[in-house]
PDB file of C-alpha atoms in Angstrom:
ATOM      1  CA  LEU A   2     -16.710  56.615  21.912  1.00 84.00           C
ATOM      2  CA  THR A   3     -19.173  59.150  23.937  1.00 80.00           C
ATOM      3  CA  LEU A   4     -22.671  56.516  24.213  1.00 84.00           C
ATOM      4  CA  LEU A   5     -19.507  53.602  24.629  1.00 90.00           C
ATOM      5  CA  PHE A   6     -18.601  54.695  27.919  1.00 88.00           C
ATOM      6  CA  GLY A   7     -22.198  55.747  29.399  1.00 85.00           C
ATOM      7  CA  LEU A   8     -22.647  52.251  28.862  1.00 90.00           C
ATOM      8  CA  ALA A   9     -19.876  51.244  30.718  1.00 92.00           C
ATOM      9  CA  SER A  10     -19.866  54.032  33.084  1.00 87.00           C
ATOM     10  CA  ILE A  11     -24.618  52.629  33.825  1.00 88.00           C
ATOM     11  CA  ASN A  12     -22.939  48.782  33.883  1.00 92.00           C
ATOM     12  CA  THR A  13     -20.483  50.053  36.536  1.00 91.00           C
ATOM     13  CA  LEU A  14     -22.863  51.307  38.484  1.00 87.00           C
ATOM     14  CA  THR A  15     -25.451  48.897  38.379  1.00 91.00           C
ATOM     15  CA  VAL A  16     -22.398  46.242  39.403  1.00 92.00           C
ATOM     16  CA  ILE A  17     -21.313  48.357  42.192  1.00 88.00           C
ATOM     17  CA  SER A  18     -25.405  48.188  43.000  1.00 88.00           C
ATOM     18  CA  VAL A  19     -25.420  44.911  43.077  1.00 90.00           C
ATOM     19  CA  THR A  20     -21.803  44.442  45.040  1.00 89.00           C
ATOM     20  CA  ARG A  21     -23.441  47.259  47.704  1.00 84.00           C
ATOM     21  CA  TYR A  22     -26.975  45.293  48.283  1.00 87.00           C
ATOM     22  CA  ILE A  23     -25.022  41.988  49.044  1.00 87.00           C
ATOM     23  CA  LYS A  24     -22.972  43.512  51.314  1.00 81.00           C
ATOM     24  CA  GLY A  25     -25.534  45.423  52.882  1.00 77.00           C
ATOM     25  CA  CYS A  26     -28.767  43.020  52.654  1.00 81.00           C
ATOM     26  CA  HIS A  27     -26.814  39.928  52.425  1.00 82.00           C
ATOM     27  CA  PRO A  28     -23.477  39.800  54.247  1.00 78.00           C
ATOM     28  CA  GLU A  29     -23.426  36.059  54.518  1.00 79.00           C
ATOM     29  CA  ARG A  30     -23.225  35.920  51.017  1.00 79.00           C
ATOM     30  CA  GLY A  31     -20.114  38.543  50.966  1.00 74.00           C
ATOM     31  CA  TYR A  32     -18.325  35.450  48.700  1.00 77.00           C
ATOM     32  CA  CYS A  33     -19.586  36.108  45.919  1.00 80.00           C
ATOM     33  CA  ILE A  34     -17.640  39.060  45.998  1.00 83.00           C
ATOM     34  CA  SER A  35     -14.330  37.655  45.181  1.00 85.00           C
ATOM     35  CA  ASN A  36     -11.912  39.123  42.427  1.00 88.00           C
ATOM     36  CA  SER A  37     -12.532  36.654  39.533  1.00 90.00           C
ATOM     37  CA  SER A  38     -15.951  37.393  39.662  1.00 89.00           C
ATOM     38  CA  MET A  39     -15.506  41.170  39.486  1.00 91.00           C
ATOM     39  CA  THR A  40     -12.973  40.882  36.767  1.00 93.00           C
ATOM     40  CA  VAL A  41     -16.382  37.833  34.915  1.00 94.00           C
ATOM     41  CA  SER A  42     -18.006  41.701  35.429  1.00 93.00           C
ATOM     42  CA  LEU A  43     -15.942  43.741  34.063  1.00 95.00           C
ATOM     43  CA  VAL A  44     -15.714  41.583  30.468  1.00 96.00           C
ATOM     44  CA  LEU A  45     -19.626  41.810  30.723  1.00 95.00           C
ATOM     45  CA  ILE A  46     -19.894  44.985  30.785  1.00 95.00           C
ATOM     46  CA  TRP A  47     -17.800  46.009  28.793  1.00 96.00           C
ATOM     47  CA  VAL A  48     -18.797  42.980  26.006  1.00 96.00           C
ATOM     48  CA  ALA A  49     -21.601  44.725  26.389  1.00 95.00           C
ATOM     49  CA  ALA A  50     -20.935  48.466  26.241  1.00 94.00           C
ATOM     50  CA  PHE A  51     -19.069  47.721  22.831  1.00 95.00           C
ATOM     51  CA  PHE A  52     -21.823  45.429  21.702  1.00 95.00           C
ATOM     52  CA  TRP A  53     -24.626  47.807  21.956  1.00 93.00           C
ATOM     53  CA  SER A  54     -22.656  51.122  20.644  1.00 92.00           C
ATOM     54  CA  ALA A  55     -21.008  49.158  17.726  1.00 93.00           C
ATOM     55  CA  ALA A  56     -24.785  47.826  16.382  1.00 91.00           C
ATOM     56  CA  PRO A  57     -25.471  50.978  14.337  1.00 90.00           C
ATOM     57  CA  LEU A  58     -21.874  50.293  13.379  1.00 90.00           C
ATOM     58  CA  LEU A  59     -23.377  47.013  11.759  1.00 89.00           C
ATOM     59  CA  GLY A  60     -26.974  47.890  11.015  1.00 84.00           C
ATOM     60  CA  TRP A  61     -28.697  47.639  13.639  1.00 89.00           C
ATOM     61  CA  GLY A  62     -29.669  51.156  14.567  1.00 83.00           C
ATOM     62  CA  SER A  63     -27.938  54.441  13.111  1.00 83.00           C
ATOM     63  CA  TYR A  64     -25.415  57.529  13.991  1.00 84.00           C
ATOM     64  CA  THR A  65     -25.903  60.196  13.155  1.00 80.00           C
ATOM     65  CA  ASP A  66     -24.151  63.994  13.169  1.00 79.00           C
ATOM     66  CA  ARG A  67     -25.859  67.424  15.080  1.00 69.00           C
ATOM     67  CA  MET A  68     -24.990  70.654  15.118  1.00 63.00           C
ATOM     68  CA  TYR A  69     -23.150  70.895  18.322  1.00 63.00           C
ATOM     69  CA  GLY A  70     -20.430  69.289  17.111  1.00 66.00           C
ATOM     70  CA  THR A  71     -21.030  65.898  17.801  1.00 70.00           C
ATOM     71  CA  CYS A  72     -23.097  63.238  17.257  1.00 76.00           C
ATOM     72  CA  GLU A  73     -25.566  60.365  18.685  1.00 78.00           C
ATOM     73  CA  ILE A  74     -27.782  57.929  17.557  1.00 81.00           C
ATOM     74  CA  ASP A  75     -30.221  59.000  14.492  1.00 78.00           C
ATOM     75  CA  TRP A  76     -33.562  58.540  16.894  1.00 77.00           C
ATOM     76  CA  ALA A  77     -35.701  59.872  14.294  1.00 74.00           C
ATOM     77  CA  LYS A  78     -34.918  57.385  11.745  1.00 77.00           C
ATOM     78  CA  ALA A  79     -37.406  54.899  13.787  1.00 74.00           C
ATOM     79  CA  ASN A  80     -40.130  56.844  12.422  1.00 75.00           C
ATOM     80  CA  PHE A  81     -39.297  54.929   8.837  1.00 78.00           C
ATOM     81  CA  SER A  82     -38.254  51.508  10.499  1.00 79.00           C
ATOM     82  CA  THR A  83     -38.900  49.016  12.611  1.00 82.00           C
ATOM     83  CA  ILE A  84     -35.301  47.648  12.373  1.00 84.00           C
ATOM     84  CA  TYR A  85     -33.762  50.987  13.568  1.00 84.00           C
ATOM     85  CA  LYS A  86     -37.051  51.325  15.804  1.00 84.00           C
ATOM     86  CA  SER A  87     -36.607  47.844  17.885  1.00 87.00           C
ATOM     87  CA  TYR A  88     -33.178  49.187  18.872  1.00 88.00           C
ATOM     88  CA  ILE A  89     -33.992  52.361  20.375  1.00 86.00           C
ATOM     89  CA  ILE A  90     -35.975  50.794  22.296  1.00 86.00           C
ATOM     90  CA  SER A  91     -33.982  47.600  23.174  1.00 89.00           C
ATOM     91  CA  ILE A  92     -30.733  50.096  23.876  1.00 89.00           C
ATOM     92  CA  PHE A  93     -33.691  51.974  26.435  1.00 87.00           C
ATOM     93  CA  ILE A  94     -34.678  49.336  28.306  1.00 89.00           C
ATOM     94  CA  CYS A  95     -31.129  46.651  28.674  1.00 90.00           C
ATOM     95  CA  CYS A  96     -29.277  49.810  29.206  1.00 88.00           C
ATOM     96  CA  PHE A  97     -31.475  53.073  30.857  1.00 87.00           C
ATOM     97  CA  PHE A  98     -34.363  51.344  32.412  1.00 90.00           C
ATOM     98  CA  LEU A  99     -33.399  47.994  33.232  1.00 92.00           C
ATOM     99  CA  PRO A 100     -30.212  49.222  35.141  1.00 91.00           C
ATOM    100  CA  VAL A 101     -31.485  51.370  36.627  1.00 89.00           C
ATOM    101  CA  THR A 102     -34.624  49.581  38.070  1.00 91.00           C
ATOM    102  CA  VAL A 103     -31.832  47.215  39.299  1.00 92.00           C
ATOM    103  CA  MET A 104     -29.963  50.715  41.300  1.00 88.00           C
ATOM    104  CA  VAL A 105     -33.363  51.608  43.057  1.00 88.00           C
ATOM    105  CA  PHE A 106     -33.937  48.171  44.209  1.00 90.00           C
ATOM    106  CA  SER A 107     -30.498  47.931  45.406  1.00 88.00           C
ATOM    107  CA  TYR A 108     -30.053  51.397  47.565  1.00 85.00           C
ATOM    108  CA  VAL A 109     -33.842  50.865  48.659  1.00 85.00           C
ATOM    109  CA  SER A 110     -33.732  47.456  49.989  1.00 86.00           C
ATOM    110  CA  ILE A 111     -30.277  48.700  51.793  1.00 82.00           C
ATOM    111  CA  ILE A 112     -31.831  51.859  53.427  1.00 79.00           C
ATOM    112  CA  ASN A 113     -34.413  50.001  54.438  1.00 80.00           C
ATOM    113  CA  THR A 114     -32.143  47.397  55.706  1.00 78.00           C
ATOM    114  CA  VAL A 115     -30.238  49.988  57.533  1.00 72.00           C
ATOM    115  CA  LYS A 116     -33.128  51.643  59.358  1.00 70.00           C
ATOM    116  CA  LEU A 117     -34.689  47.699  60.537  1.00 72.00           C
ATOM    117  CA  SER A 118     -31.709  46.908  61.842  1.00 64.00           C
ATOM    118  CA  HIS A 119     -29.899  49.731  63.273  1.00 55.00           C
ATOM    119  CA  ALA A 120     -26.847  47.996  62.757  1.00 47.00           C
ATOM    120  CA  LEU A 121     -24.232  50.603  61.264  1.00 46.00           C
ATOM    121  CA  THR A 122     -24.440  52.246  65.175  1.00 52.00           C
ATOM    122  CA  GLY A 123     -21.863  52.697  67.085  1.00 49.00           C
ATOM    123  CA  LEU A 124     -18.446  51.887  66.061  1.00 45.00           C
ATOM    124  CA  GLY A 125     -17.364  49.524  69.802  1.00 47.00           C
ATOM    125  CA  ASP A 126     -15.648  46.803  67.418  1.00 50.00           C
ATOM    126  CA  PRO A 127     -13.799  46.020  64.980  1.00 48.00           C
ATOM    127  CA  THR A 128     -16.842  44.565  63.006  1.00 61.00           C
ATOM    128  CA  ASP A 129     -18.654  47.968  64.014  1.00 63.00           C
ATOM    129  CA  ARG A 130     -15.573  49.847  62.044  1.00 63.00           C
ATOM    130  CA  GLN A 131     -15.689  48.110  59.162  1.00 64.00           C
ATOM    131  CA  ARG A 132     -19.712  48.139  58.917  1.00 67.00           C
ATOM    132  CA  ARG A 133     -18.739  51.580  59.152  1.00 70.00           C
ATOM    133  CA  ILE A 134     -17.178  51.872  56.130  1.00 67.00           C
ATOM    134  CA  GLU A 135     -19.528  49.777  53.566  1.00 69.00           C
ATOM    135  CA  ARG A 136     -22.056  52.596  55.107  1.00 72.00           C
ATOM    136  CA  ASP A 137     -19.450  55.200  53.642  1.00 73.00           C
ATOM    137  CA  VAL A 138     -18.862  53.296  50.407  1.00 73.00           C
ATOM    138  CA  THR A 139     -23.128  53.486  50.196  1.00 75.00           C
ATOM    139  CA  ARG A 140     -23.464  56.805  50.554  1.00 81.00           C
ATOM    140  CA  VAL A 141     -21.282  57.556  48.403  1.00 80.00           C
ATOM    141  CA  SER A 142     -22.061  55.025  45.780  1.00 78.00           C
ATOM    142  CA  ILE A 143     -25.853  55.540  46.194  1.00 82.00           C
ATOM    143  CA  VAL A 144     -25.042  60.102  45.631  1.00 86.00           C
ATOM    144  CA  ILE A 145     -23.574  59.590  42.136  1.00 82.00           C
ATOM    145  CA  CYS A 146     -26.121  56.905  40.813  1.00 81.00           C
ATOM    146  CA  THR A 147     -28.250  59.389  41.396  1.00 85.00           C
ATOM    147  CA  ALA A 148     -26.050  62.283  40.019  1.00 85.00           C
ATOM    148  CA  PHE A 149     -25.752  59.688  37.199  1.00 82.00           C
ATOM    149  CA  ILE A 150     -29.339  58.543  37.417  1.00 84.00           C
ATOM    150  CA  ILE A 151     -30.468  62.915  37.116  1.00 87.00           C
ATOM    151  CA  ALA A 152     -28.174  63.628  34.468  1.00 85.00           C
ATOM    152  CA  TRP A 153     -28.952  59.989  32.055  1.00 85.00           C
ATOM    153  CA  SER A 154     -32.804  60.522  32.634  1.00 87.00           C
ATOM    154  CA  PRO A 155     -33.606  63.400  30.121  1.00 87.00           C
ATOM    155  CA  TYR A 156     -31.644  62.485  27.738  1.00 83.00           C
ATOM    156  CA  ALA A 157     -33.166  59.076  27.485  1.00 84.00           C
ATOM    157  CA  VAL A 158     -36.688  60.533  28.076  1.00 86.00           C
ATOM    158  CA  ILE A 159     -36.364  63.028  25.210  1.00 83.00           C
ATOM    159  CA  SER A 160     -34.443  60.027  23.300  1.00 80.00           C
ATOM    160  CA  ILE A 161     -37.892  57.842  23.400  1.00 81.00           C
ATOM    161  CA  TRP A 162     -40.270  60.197  22.718  1.00 82.00           C
ATOM    162  CA  SER A 163     -38.423  61.634  19.197  1.00 77.00           C
ATOM    163  CA  ALA A 164     -38.645  57.851  18.418  1.00 74.00           C
ATOM    164  CA  PHE A 165     -41.938  58.068  18.459  1.00 77.00           C
ATOM    165  CA  GLY A 166     -42.478  60.569  16.003  1.00 73.00           C
ATOM    166  CA  HIS A 167     -42.871  63.232  18.425  1.00 76.00           C
ATOM    167  CA  PRO A 168     -40.715  66.641  17.675  1.00 77.00           C
ATOM    168  CA  VAL A 169     -38.262  68.036  20.622  1.00 75.00           C
ATOM    169  CA  PRO A 170     -36.955  71.524  20.040  1.00 79.00           C
ATOM    170  CA  ASN A 171     -32.989  72.255  19.494  1.00 76.00           C
ATOM    171  CA  LEU A 172     -32.445  74.119  22.008  1.00 79.00           C
ATOM    172  CA  THR A 173     -34.017  70.886  24.285  1.00 80.00           C
ATOM    173  CA  SER A 174     -32.493  68.449  22.516  1.00 77.00           C
ATOM    174  CA  ILE A 175     -29.058  70.358  22.747  1.00 79.00           C
ATOM    175  CA  LEU A 176     -29.386  70.999  26.627  1.00 83.00           C
ATOM    176  CA  ALA A 177     -30.179  67.328  27.715  1.00 83.00           C
ATOM    177  CA  SER A 178     -27.513  65.827  25.310  1.00 79.00           C
ATOM    178  CA  LEU A 179     -25.067  68.621  27.168  1.00 80.00           C
ATOM    179  CA  PHE A 180     -26.756  67.900  30.273  1.00 81.00           C
ATOM    180  CA  ALA A 181     -25.912  64.069  30.543  1.00 80.00           C
ATOM    181  CA  LYS A 182     -22.713  64.463  28.539  1.00 77.00           C
ATOM    182  CA  SER A 183     -21.580  66.259  31.762  1.00 80.00           C
ATOM    183  CA  ALA A 184     -21.839  63.739  33.905  1.00 76.00           C
ATOM    184  CA  SER A 185     -18.577  62.232  33.276  1.00 73.00           C
ATOM    185  CA  PHE A 186     -17.383  65.685  35.608  1.00 78.00           C
ATOM    186  CA  TYR A 187     -19.354  64.197  38.594  1.00 79.00           C
ATOM    187  CA  ASN A 188     -17.196  61.481  39.672  1.00 75.00           C
ATOM    188  CA  PRO A 189     -14.236  62.781  41.075  1.00 81.00           C
ATOM    189  CA  ILE A 190     -16.673  65.646  42.845  1.00 84.00           C
ATOM    190  CA  ILE A 191     -18.841  63.685  44.502  1.00 82.00           C
ATOM    191  CA  TYR A 192     -15.537  61.681  45.606  1.00 79.00           C
ATOM    192  CA  PHE A 193     -13.687  64.708  46.329  1.00 81.00           C
ATOM    193  CA  GLY A 194     -16.381  66.153  48.434  1.00 82.00           C
ATOM    194  CA  MET A 195     -17.988  62.695  50.675  1.00 79.00           C
ATOM    195  CA  SER A 196     -14.325  60.124  50.965  1.00 77.00           C
ATOM    196  CA  SER A 197     -11.751  61.636  53.303  1.00 78.00           C
ATOM    197  CA  LYS A 198     -10.076  59.104  51.490  1.00 77.00           C
ATOM    198  CA  PHE A 199     -10.120  59.508  48.757  1.00 80.00           C
ATOM    199  CA  ARG A 200      -9.218  63.296  49.749  1.00 84.00           C
ATOM    200  CA  LYS A 201      -5.795  62.331  51.582  1.00 85.00           C
ATOM    201  CA  ASP A 202      -4.767  59.892  48.745  1.00 85.00           C
ATOM    202  CA  ILE A 203      -5.268  63.545  46.384  1.00 84.00           C
ATOM    203  CA  PHE A 204      -3.177  64.872  48.746  1.00 86.00           C
ATOM    204  CA  ILE A 205      -0.362  62.630  48.584  1.00 86.00           C
ATOM    205  CA  LEU A 206      -0.084  62.071  44.870  1.00 86.00           C
ATOM    206  CA  PHE A 207       0.237  66.449  44.781  1.00 85.00           C
ATOM    207  CA  HIS A 208       2.541  66.260  47.361  1.00 77.00           C
ATOM    208  CA  CYS A 209      -0.212  68.936  49.231  1.00 68.00           C
TER     209      CYS A 209
END
């Protein structure tokens, strides 16, 4: 379940970064972002997450218990089996390296576009106001993606490191795992701190 929801999260953040990229760098293609395209994206997000998390249950890869009361992919088996190693390398590339590359490319492109055009300044007309809203949403998305990458990078690194037969101290493994799994509580804090609309909705929800 941790792997399933973790993969769904990184897939969702990747799709968000692509939509931000289209909105920020290619607004003329904004028609591509519709209810139907978002529905298809959500289906693909969860299909991919189910595929990679269910594969070890079907024999491609393996899960193992850990000493701190949870389970995760058995990285050590990659030393003894080409099949297990192929799964670990595949999930690292497809579910971490590629999504992170897409996110970094998208947000770097957005930042460069904003710097070059200065299009997101001024509030004189509705178009400028809409651009300011898009900028704020993009800023929140960048922070969320950055936090996610920072949280999961140590775990991804030691996982691929151990998969190739290099020993990893137990304390390092535990801390990296806990740090990665703590990423689930970052988003509400980021939204609350950076989005005034989110704060207003929370206050309304709790009758503040």
